[in-house]
XYZ file of C-alpha atoms in Angstrom:
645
model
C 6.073 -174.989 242.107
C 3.339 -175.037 239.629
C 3.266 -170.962 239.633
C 7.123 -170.903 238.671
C 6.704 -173.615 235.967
C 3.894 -171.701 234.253
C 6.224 -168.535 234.970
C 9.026 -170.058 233.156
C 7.237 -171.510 230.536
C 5.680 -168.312 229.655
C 8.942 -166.480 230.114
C 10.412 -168.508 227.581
C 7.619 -168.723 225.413
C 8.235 -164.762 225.230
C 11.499 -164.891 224.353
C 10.789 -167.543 221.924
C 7.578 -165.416 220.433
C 10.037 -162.230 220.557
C 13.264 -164.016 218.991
C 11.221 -165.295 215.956
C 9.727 -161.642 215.687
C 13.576 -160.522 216.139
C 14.655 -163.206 213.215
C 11.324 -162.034 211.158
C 12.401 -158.344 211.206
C 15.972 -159.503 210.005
C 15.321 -161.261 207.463
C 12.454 -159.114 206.442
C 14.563 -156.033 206.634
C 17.618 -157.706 204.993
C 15.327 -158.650 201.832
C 14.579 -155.435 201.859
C 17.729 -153.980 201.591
C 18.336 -156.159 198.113
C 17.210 -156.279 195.056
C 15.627 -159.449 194.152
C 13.400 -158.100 191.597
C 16.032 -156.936 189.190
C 18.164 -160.165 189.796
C 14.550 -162.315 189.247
C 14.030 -159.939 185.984
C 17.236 -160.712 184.463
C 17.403 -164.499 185.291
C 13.894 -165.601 184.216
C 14.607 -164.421 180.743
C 14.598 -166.363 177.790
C 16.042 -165.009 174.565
C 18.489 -164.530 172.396
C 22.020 -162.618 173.244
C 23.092 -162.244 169.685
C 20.132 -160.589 168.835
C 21.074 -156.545 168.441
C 18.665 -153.650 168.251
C 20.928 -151.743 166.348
C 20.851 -151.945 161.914
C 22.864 -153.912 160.141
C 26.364 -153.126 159.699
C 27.463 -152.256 155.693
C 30.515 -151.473 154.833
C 30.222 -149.314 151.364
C 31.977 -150.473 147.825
C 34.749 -148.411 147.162
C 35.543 -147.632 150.794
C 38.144 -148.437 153.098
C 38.565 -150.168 156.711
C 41.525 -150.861 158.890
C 41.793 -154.431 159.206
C 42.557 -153.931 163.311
C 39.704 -151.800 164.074
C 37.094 -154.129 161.881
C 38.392 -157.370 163.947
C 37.790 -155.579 167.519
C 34.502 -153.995 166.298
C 33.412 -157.363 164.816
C 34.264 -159.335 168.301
C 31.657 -156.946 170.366
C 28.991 -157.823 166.942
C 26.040 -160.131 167.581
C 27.799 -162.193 165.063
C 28.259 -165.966 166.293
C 30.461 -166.937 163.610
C 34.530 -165.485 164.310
C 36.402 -163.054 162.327
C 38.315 -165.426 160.914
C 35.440 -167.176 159.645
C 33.652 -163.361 158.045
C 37.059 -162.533 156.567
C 37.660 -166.269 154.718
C 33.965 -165.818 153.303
C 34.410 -162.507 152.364
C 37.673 -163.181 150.659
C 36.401 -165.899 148.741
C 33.825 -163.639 147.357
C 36.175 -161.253 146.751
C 34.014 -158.661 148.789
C 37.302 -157.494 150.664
C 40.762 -157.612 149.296
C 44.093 -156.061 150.911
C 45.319 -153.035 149.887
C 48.348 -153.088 148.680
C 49.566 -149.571 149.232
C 48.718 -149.007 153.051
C 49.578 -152.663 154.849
C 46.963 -153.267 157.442
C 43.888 -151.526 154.709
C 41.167 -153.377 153.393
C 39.266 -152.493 150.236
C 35.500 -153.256 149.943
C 35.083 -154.344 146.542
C 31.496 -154.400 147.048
C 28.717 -153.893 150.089
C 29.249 -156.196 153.000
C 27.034 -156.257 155.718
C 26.693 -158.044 158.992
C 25.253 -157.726 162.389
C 25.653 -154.337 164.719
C 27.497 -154.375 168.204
C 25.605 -156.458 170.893
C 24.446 -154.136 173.797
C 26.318 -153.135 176.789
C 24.161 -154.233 180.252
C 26.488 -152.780 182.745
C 25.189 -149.471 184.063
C 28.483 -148.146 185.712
C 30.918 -145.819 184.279
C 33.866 -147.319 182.448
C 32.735 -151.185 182.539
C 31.034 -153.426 179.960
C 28.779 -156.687 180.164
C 26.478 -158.681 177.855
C 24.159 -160.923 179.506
C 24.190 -164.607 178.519
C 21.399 -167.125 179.537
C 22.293 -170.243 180.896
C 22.114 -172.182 177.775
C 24.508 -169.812 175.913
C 27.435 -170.518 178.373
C 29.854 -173.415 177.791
C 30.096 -175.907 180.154
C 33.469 -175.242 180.856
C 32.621 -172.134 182.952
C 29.768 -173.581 185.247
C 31.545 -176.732 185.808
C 34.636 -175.178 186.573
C 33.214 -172.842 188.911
C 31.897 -175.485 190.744
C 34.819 -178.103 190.675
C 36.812 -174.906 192.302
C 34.688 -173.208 194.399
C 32.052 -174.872 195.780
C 31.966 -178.569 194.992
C 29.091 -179.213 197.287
C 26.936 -176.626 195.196
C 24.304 -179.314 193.907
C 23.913 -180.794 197.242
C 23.198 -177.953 199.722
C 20.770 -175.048 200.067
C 22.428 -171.946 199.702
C 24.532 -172.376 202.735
C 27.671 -174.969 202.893
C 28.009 -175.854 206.857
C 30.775 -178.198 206.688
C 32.711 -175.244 204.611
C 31.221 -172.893 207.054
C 32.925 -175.279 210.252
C 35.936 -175.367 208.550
C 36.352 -171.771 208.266
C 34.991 -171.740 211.941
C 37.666 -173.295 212.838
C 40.514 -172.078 210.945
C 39.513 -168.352 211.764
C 39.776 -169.649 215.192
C 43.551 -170.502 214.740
C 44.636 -167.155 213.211
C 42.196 -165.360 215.605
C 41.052 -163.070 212.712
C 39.010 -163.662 209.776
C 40.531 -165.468 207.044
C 38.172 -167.936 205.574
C 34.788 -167.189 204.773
C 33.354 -170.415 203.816
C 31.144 -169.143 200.955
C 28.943 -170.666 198.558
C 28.519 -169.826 195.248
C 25.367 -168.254 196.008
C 27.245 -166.430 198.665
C 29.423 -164.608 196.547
C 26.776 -163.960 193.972
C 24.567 -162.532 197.298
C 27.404 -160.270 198.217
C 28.996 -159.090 194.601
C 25.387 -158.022 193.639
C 23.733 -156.621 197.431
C 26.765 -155.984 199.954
C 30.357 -154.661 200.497
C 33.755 -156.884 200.742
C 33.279 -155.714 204.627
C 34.270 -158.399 206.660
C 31.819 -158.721 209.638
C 29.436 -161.046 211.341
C 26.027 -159.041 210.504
C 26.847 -158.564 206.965
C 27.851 -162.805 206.691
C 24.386 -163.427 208.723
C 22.627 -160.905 205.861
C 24.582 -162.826 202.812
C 23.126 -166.541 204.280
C 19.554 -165.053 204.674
C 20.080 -163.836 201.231
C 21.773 -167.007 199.994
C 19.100 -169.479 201.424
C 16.306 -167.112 199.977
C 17.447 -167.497 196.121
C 18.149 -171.139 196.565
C 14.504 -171.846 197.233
C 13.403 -168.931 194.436
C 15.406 -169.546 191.721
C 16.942 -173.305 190.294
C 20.542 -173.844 190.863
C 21.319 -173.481 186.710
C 20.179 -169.576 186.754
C 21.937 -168.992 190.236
C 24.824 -170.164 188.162
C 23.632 -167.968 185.228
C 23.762 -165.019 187.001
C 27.118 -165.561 189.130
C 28.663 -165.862 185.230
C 26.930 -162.588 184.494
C 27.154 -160.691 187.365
C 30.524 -161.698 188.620
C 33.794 -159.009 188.329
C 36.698 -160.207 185.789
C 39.222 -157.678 186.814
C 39.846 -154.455 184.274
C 41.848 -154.151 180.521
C 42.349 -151.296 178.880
C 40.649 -149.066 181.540
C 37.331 -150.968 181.284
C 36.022 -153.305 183.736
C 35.116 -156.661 182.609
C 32.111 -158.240 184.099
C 30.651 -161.633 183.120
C 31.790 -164.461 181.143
C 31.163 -162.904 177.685
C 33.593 -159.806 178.694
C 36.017 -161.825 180.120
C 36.292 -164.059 177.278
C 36.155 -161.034 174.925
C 38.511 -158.454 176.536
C 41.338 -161.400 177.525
C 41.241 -163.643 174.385
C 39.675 -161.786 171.698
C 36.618 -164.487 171.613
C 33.119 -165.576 172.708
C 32.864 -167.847 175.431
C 31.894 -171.031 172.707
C 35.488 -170.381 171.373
C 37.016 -170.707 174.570
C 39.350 -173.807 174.525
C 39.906 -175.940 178.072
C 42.894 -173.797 179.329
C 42.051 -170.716 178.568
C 38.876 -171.418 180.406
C 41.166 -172.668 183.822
C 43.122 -169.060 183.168
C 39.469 -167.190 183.206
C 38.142 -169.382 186.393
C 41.867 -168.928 187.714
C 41.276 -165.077 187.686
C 38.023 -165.268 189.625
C 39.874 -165.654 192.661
C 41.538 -162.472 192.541
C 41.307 -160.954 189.598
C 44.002 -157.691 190.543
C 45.820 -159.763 192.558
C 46.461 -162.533 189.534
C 46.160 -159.626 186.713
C 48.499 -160.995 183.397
C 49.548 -157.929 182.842
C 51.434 -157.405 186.213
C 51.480 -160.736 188.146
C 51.656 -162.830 185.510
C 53.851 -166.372 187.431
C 50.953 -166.072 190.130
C 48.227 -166.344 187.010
C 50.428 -169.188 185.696
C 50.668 -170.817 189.015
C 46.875 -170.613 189.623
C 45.698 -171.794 185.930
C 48.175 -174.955 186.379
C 45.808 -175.913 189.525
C 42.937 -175.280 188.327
C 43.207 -176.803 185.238
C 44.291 -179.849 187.563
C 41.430 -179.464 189.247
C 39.516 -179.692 186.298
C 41.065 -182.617 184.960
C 40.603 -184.381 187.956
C 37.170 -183.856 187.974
C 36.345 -184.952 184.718
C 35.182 -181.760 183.829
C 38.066 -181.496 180.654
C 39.974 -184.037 179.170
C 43.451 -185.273 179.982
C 45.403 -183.690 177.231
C 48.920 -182.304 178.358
C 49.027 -180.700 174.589
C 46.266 -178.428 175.823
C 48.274 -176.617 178.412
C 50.049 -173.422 177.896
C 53.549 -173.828 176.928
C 55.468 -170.508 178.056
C 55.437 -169.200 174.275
C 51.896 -169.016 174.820
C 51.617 -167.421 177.688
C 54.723 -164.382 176.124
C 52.220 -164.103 172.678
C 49.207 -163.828 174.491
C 50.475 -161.054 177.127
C 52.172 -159.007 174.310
C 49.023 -158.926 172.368
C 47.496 -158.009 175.787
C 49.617 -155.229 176.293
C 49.514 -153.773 172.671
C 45.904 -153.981 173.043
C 46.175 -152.035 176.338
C 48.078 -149.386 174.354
C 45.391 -149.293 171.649
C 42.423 -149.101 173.636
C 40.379 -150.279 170.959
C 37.546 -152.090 173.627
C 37.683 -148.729 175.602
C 36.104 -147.234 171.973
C 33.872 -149.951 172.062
C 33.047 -149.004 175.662
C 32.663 -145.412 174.530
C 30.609 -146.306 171.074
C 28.398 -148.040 172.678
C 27.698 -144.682 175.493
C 27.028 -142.184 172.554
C 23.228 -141.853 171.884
C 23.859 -139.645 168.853
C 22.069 -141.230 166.451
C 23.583 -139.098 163.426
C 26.778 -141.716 162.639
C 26.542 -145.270 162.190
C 27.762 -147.225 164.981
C 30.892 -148.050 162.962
C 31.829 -144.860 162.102
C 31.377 -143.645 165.600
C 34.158 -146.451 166.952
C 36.197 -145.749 163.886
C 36.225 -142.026 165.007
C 36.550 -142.530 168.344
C 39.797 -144.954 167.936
C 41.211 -142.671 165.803
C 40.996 -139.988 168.586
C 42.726 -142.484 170.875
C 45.292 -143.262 168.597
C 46.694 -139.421 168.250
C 46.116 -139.162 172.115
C 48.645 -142.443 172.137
C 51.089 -140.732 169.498
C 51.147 -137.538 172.114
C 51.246 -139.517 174.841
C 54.643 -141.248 173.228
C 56.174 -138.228 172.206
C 55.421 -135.784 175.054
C 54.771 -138.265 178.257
C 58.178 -136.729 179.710
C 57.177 -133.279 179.015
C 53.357 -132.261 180.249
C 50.816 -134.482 181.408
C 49.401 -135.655 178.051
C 46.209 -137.156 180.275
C 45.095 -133.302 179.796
C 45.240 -133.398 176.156
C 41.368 -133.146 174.806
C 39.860 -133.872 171.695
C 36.774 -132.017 170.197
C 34.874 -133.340 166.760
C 31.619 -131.589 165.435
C 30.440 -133.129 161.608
C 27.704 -133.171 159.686
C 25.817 -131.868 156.297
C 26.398 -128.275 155.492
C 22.363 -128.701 154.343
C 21.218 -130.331 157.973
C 21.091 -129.600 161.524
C 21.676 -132.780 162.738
C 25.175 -132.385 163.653
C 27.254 -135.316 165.175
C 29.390 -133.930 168.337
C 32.422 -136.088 170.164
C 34.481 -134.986 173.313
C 36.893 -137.230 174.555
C 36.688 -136.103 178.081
C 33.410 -137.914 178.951
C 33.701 -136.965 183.021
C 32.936 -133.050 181.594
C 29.314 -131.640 179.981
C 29.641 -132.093 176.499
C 27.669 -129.390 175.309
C 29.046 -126.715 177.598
C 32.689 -127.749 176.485
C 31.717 -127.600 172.353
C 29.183 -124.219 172.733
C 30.579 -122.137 175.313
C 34.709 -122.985 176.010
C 36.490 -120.828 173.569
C 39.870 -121.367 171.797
C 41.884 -119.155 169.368
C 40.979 -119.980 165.546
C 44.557 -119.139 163.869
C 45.182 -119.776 160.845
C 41.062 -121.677 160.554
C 40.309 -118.282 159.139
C 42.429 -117.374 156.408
C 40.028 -118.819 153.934
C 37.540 -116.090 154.954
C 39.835 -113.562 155.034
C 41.446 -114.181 151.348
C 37.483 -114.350 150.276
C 37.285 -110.997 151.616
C 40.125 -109.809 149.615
C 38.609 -111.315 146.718
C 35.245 -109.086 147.244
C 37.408 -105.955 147.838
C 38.895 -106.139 144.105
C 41.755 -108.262 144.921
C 42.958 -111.716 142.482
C 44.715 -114.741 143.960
C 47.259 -114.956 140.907
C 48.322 -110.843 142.611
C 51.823 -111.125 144.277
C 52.374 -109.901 147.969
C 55.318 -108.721 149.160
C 56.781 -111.291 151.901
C 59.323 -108.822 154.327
C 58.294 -107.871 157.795
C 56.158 -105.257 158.491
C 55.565 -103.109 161.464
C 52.263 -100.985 162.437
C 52.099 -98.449 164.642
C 49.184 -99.588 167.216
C 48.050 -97.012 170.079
C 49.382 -99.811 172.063
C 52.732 -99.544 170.463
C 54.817 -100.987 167.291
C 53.473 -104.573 166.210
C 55.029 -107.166 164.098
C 53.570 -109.878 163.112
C 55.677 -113.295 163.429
C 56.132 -115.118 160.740
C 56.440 -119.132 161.425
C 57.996 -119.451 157.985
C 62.566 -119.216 156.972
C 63.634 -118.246 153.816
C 60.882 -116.903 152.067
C 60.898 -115.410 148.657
C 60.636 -111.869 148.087
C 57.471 -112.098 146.998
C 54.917 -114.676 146.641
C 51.077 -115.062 145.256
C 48.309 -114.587 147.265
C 47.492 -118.213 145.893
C 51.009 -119.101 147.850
C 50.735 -117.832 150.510
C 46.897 -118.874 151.531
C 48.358 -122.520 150.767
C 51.567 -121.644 152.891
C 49.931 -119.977 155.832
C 51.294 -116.770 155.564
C 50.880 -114.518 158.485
C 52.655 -110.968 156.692
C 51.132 -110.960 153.826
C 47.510 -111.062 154.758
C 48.543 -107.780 157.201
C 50.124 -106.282 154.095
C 46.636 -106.685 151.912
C 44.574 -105.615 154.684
C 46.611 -102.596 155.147
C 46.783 -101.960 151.535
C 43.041 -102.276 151.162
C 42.313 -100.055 154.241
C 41.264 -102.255 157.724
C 37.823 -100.152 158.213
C 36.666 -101.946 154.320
C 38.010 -105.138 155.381
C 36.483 -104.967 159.235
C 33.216 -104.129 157.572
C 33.146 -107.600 155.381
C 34.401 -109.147 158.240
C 31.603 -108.581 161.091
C 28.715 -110.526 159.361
C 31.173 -114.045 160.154
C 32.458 -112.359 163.208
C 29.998 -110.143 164.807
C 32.446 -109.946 167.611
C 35.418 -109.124 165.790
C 37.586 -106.576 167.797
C 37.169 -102.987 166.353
C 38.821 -100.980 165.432
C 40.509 -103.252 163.644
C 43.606 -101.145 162.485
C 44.038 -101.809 166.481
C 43.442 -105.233 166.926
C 45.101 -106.574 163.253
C 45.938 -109.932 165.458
C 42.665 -110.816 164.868
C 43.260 -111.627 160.906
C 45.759 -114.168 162.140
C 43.102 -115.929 165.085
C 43.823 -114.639 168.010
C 39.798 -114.246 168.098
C 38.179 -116.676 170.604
C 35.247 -118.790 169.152
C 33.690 -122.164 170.260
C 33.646 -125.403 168.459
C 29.762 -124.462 167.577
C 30.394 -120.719 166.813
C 33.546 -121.869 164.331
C 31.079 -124.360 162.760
C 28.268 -121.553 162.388
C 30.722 -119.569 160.696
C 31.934 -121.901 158.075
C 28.519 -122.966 156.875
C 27.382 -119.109 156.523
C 30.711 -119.017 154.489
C 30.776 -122.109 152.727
C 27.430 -121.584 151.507
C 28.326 -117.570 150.304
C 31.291 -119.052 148.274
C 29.363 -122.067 146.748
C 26.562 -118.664 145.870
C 29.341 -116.856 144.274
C 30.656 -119.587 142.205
C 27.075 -120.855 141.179
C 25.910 -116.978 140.366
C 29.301 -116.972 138.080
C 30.773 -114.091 140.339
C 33.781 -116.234 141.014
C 35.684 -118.285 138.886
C 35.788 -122.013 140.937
C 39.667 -122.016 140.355
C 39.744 -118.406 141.945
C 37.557 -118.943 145.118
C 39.654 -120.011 148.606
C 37.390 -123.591 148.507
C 39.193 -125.025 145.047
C 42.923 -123.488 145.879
C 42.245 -125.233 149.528
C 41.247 -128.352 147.991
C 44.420 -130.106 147.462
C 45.852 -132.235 150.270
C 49.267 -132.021 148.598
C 49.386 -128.093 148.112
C 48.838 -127.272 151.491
C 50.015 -126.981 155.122
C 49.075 -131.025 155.399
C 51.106 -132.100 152.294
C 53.958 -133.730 154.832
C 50.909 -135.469 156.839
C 48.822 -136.723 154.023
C 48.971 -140.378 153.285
C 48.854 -141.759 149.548
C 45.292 -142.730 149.324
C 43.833 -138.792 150.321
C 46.472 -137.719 147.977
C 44.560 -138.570 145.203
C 41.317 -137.115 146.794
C 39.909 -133.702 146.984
C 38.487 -131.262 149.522
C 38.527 -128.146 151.127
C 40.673 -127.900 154.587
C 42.111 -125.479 156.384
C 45.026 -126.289 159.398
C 44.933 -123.922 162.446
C 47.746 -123.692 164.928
C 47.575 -121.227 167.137
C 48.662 -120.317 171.268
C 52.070 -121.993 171.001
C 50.575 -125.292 170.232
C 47.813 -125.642 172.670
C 44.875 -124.816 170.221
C 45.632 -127.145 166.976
C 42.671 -126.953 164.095
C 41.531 -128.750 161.129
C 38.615 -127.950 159.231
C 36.870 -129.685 156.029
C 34.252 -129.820 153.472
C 34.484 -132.788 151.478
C 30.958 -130.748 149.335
C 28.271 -132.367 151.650
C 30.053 -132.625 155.002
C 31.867 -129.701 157.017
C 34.161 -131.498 159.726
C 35.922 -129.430 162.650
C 38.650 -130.986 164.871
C 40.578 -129.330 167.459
C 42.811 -131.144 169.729
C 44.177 -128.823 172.880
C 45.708 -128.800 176.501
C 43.452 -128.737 178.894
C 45.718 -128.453 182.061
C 47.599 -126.022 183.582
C 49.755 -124.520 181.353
C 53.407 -124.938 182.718
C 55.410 -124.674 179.226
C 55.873 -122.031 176.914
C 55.181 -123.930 174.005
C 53.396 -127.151 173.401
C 55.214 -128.456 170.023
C 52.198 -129.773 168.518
C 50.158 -128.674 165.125
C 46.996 -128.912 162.810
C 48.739 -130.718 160.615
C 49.950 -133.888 162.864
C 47.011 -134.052 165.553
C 43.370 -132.635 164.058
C 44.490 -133.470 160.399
C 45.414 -137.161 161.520
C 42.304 -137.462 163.116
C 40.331 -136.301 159.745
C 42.679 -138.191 157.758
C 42.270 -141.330 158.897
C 38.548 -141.718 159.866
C 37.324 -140.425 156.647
C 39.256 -143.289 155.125
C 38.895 -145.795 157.000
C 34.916 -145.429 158.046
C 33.776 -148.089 155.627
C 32.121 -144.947 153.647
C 32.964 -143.483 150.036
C 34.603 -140.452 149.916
C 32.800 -137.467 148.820
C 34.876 -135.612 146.604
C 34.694 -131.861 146.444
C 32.471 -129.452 144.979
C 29.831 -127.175 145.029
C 26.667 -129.105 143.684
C 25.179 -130.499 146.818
C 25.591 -126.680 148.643
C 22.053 -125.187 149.489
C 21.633 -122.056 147.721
């Protein structure tokens, strides 16, 4: 009997020795598969939030701002103080006034400056968060959290087992897995190492995980990084995670402004933040916040003030502001501000550019949703110094290479060129007050008779070549080509357009853009021209109020004079409107006499209509328009002094 007790005690000694190696390996290996470094890095941390590493913010004297953009832009600042709060000061001061001309403008009366945007610490595509230590988030959220989800969270370790019982024992009714019986720890275990999957090995790695953490890090920074790390659901094609971006992207505020039911609404959400969204299950949300905030009250955790709750007029205002800040995307600029390292634009102007792309996407999206798939519609910027190369570059499509789509993908130039062309005229003898004859005209092509269209009805007999530069004119720049012979025009041409189609007498679509060039090729182009014209004027071989650059420099003279707004009415600089390919290639370029701007905006899709219906004038020319007015910047007006010789 002795032999079989020793037998049995070794057997089980075995197992024993072998299930704590078993357990060891588990753990070890689960561990392992996280990421406790990263989560001890960020938690351990003591600093600042509103601290930014960007420069201050200043907003120019003499410039403009749109009231809209500079509240959303100032939200996502390392500002404490609100907007409200910047705009009374700066009122008082009479820094910023309204203008009266454009509702919705402000006018900086003189420099105003304040903190940059705060950074963004969420490395995935399409989602923002700003970490906030402990001691930077309002009771409301921690206390909340635990009065709802895990009211036992100062008392255990990590794991809850009465919760986990009850679960136990309520999966056992169903017979499948409904309850999960986590701890906050739990969730923050599986939101930052594992999957949603619902299975016995992954619940066994979350409580090794949980238990871990509780005895590494104190209960206030587990708390701290649930807040941080958590998801908030998504607005305006952004996902929101942490209590900062919650409180930001729902109410427009930092978590310190956060009153007691708007905090229940933001704890509400955890739950099920798609399947409570405002936006589309909004009496669920209301439901839920009612309880919570219950909850809360009950607990002590707010006070007992029925004036506090939502009324239903509060719950309609704050949803439509939702949804019209859903249609103006202006946190998705943010978003996108904050993922362009090109350090040649201010952060400001960069969001006030990149809004103002958004906004004509929304106006085509309005106008055309029924017709194409406006998702396809793309937006290309290049800008900067005629006298630098540092260039600043924006493409809306951020899922494509940047540089291949602005250097390599070709569009047709239209009308972009004229200005050259006229100039070219010039050199060959010709005089902008000469008059052109306006009728159709036919050539006789190896290819066959060709007749250039003519967009224009009821043109004069004859116009200027002054008129019809400013007009767009497509016959009568064939006519003075013709006149002046196409081989002595083609030869002026190739040193802008070294692959210009010769013989030209063959190709003459080419005066009128049906040439190919890239955003970067376009831009090469204008600088070697802007910078022969500016030569010309300087060396006195062209009158200023001959040359293409003064007659272009108008806003209310040209192709844009419908578009232009009355505060770049009364401003001055050199732009050109290109529409070309039935609409699907639309142009604007500028010189403002230190900056050359290109814009095209274009369909990127499959082609399935004819014609597009969009122009220069009403896409790129809004998009110039408006950020060179509102970017907080003086205007440059036009001329030739700052050119390089």
């Amino acid at each position: 009997m002795k032999q079989w007790a020793i037998r049995i005690f070794i057997f089980l000694l075995a197992l024993l020795v072998l299930v704590t190696i078993g357990v060891y390996i588990f753990v070890k290996t689960t561990l392992n598969e996280t990421s406790i470094a990263l989560l001890e890095d960020k938690i351990l941390k003591s600093y600042d939030p509103y601290i930014t590493s960007y420069p201050l913010v200043t907003l120019e004297e003499g410039s403009l701002v749109k009231r809209d953009e500079l509240q959303r832009f100032y939200l996502f600042t390392a500002e404490k103080n609100s907007f409200d709060d910047f705009m009374a000061r700066s009122r008082e001061s009479g820094a910023i006034t309204d203008l009266k001309a454009i509702p919705g403008l402000l006018q900086i009366n003189h420099d105003v400056s304040f903190k940059n945007l705060m950074s963004n610490d969420c490395v995935e595509i399409y989602c923002y968060q700003h970490y906030l230590p402990f001691e930077y988030i309002p009771s409301i959220f921690w206390k909340g959290l635990i009065g709802v989800e895990d009211q036992r969270y100062l008392d255990h370790f990590g794991v809850d087992l009465k919760s986990l019982f009850r679960a136990f024992v309520t999966n056992l009714k169903t017979m499948r897995y409904t309850q999960g019986g986590s701890t906050i720890s739990q969730q923050l275990v599986k939101n930052l190492f594992f999957t949603n999957e619902k299975t016995f090995t992954r619940k066994l790695k979350e409580m090794v995980v949980s238990i871990y953490i509780e005895t590494k890090f104190p209960k206030e920074k587990i708390l701290e990084a649930y807040l941080n790390e958590v998801h908030w659901g998504a607005l305006q094609g952004i996902k929101m995670k942490g209590v900062l971006s919650a409180s930001l992207f729902y109410f427009g505020k930092k978590p310190a402004d956060i009153t007691p039911f708007e905090g229940a609404i933001l704890i509400g959400l955890l739950k099920g933040p798609g399947y409570f969204h405002p936006l589309k299950k909004l009496e669920r949300l209301q439901e839920r916040a009612d309880v919570v905030y219950k909850k809360l009250v009950q607990e002590n955790f707010v006070p007992n003030d029925p004036s506090l709750i939502w009324k239903q007029a509060d719950w309609d205002n704050w949803t439509a502001r939702l949804k019209k800040l859903e249609t103006a995307r202006y946190h998705q600029s943010i978003w996108r501000t904050l993922n362009d390292q090109e350090p040649t634009l201010s952060e400001y102007e960069k969001f006030v550019l990149i809004q103002k792309v958004a906004d004509v996407k929304s106006k085509i999206n309005e106008r055309f949703n029924d017709k194409f798939n406006t998702v396809d519609i793309s937006v290309k910027v290049m800008l900067g110094p005629l006298s630098s190369d540092s260039w600043y570059s924006y493409y809306n499509r951020v899922e494509r290479n940047k540089e291949k789509a602005l250097s390599k993908e070709r569009h047709q130039v239209g009308s972009t060129i004229k200005p050259i062309i006229y100039s070219v005229f010039e050199d060959l003898g010709r005089r902008m007050d000469e008059w052109v004859v306006t009728d159709p005209i036919t050539l006789q092509l190896k290819s066959g008779p060709w007749t250039p269209r003519e967009a224009h009805r009821n043109l004069p007999a004859q116009v200027t070549y002054t008129d019809a530069l400013l007009k767009s004119l497509n016959r009568p720049v064939i006519r003075i080509a013709s006149e002046l012979g196409f081989p002595q025009v083609e030869e002026k041409l190739k040193p802008y357009f070294p692959e210009l189609k010769t013989p030209l007498d063959q190709y003459p679509s080419e005066l009128l853009g049906s040439m190919e060039l890239s955003m970067s090729e376009l831009r090469d182009v204008y600088a070697n021209f802007i910078k022969t014209e500016c030569g010309k004027i300087k060396n006195s071989e062209r009158f200023m109020d001959q040359s293409v650059l003064q007659l272009l420099s108008d806003p209310n003279q040209t192709t844009v004079e419908r578009a232009v707004d009355v505060v770049m009415q009364k401003l001055r600089f050199f732009g050109k409107t290109g529409t070309t390919n039935n609409g699907y290639d639309n142009w604007y370029v500028a010189f403002d006499g230190k900056n050359i701007t290109l814009i095209w905006v274009g369909y990127e899709g499959e082609r399935k209509t004819k014609s597009l219906g969009l122009y220069g004038a009403t896409t790129a020319f809004d998009v110039f328009q408006n950020y060179y007015r509102d970017r907080g910047k003086r205007f440059q007006q036009f001329g030739c002094e700052l050119v390089p010789n």
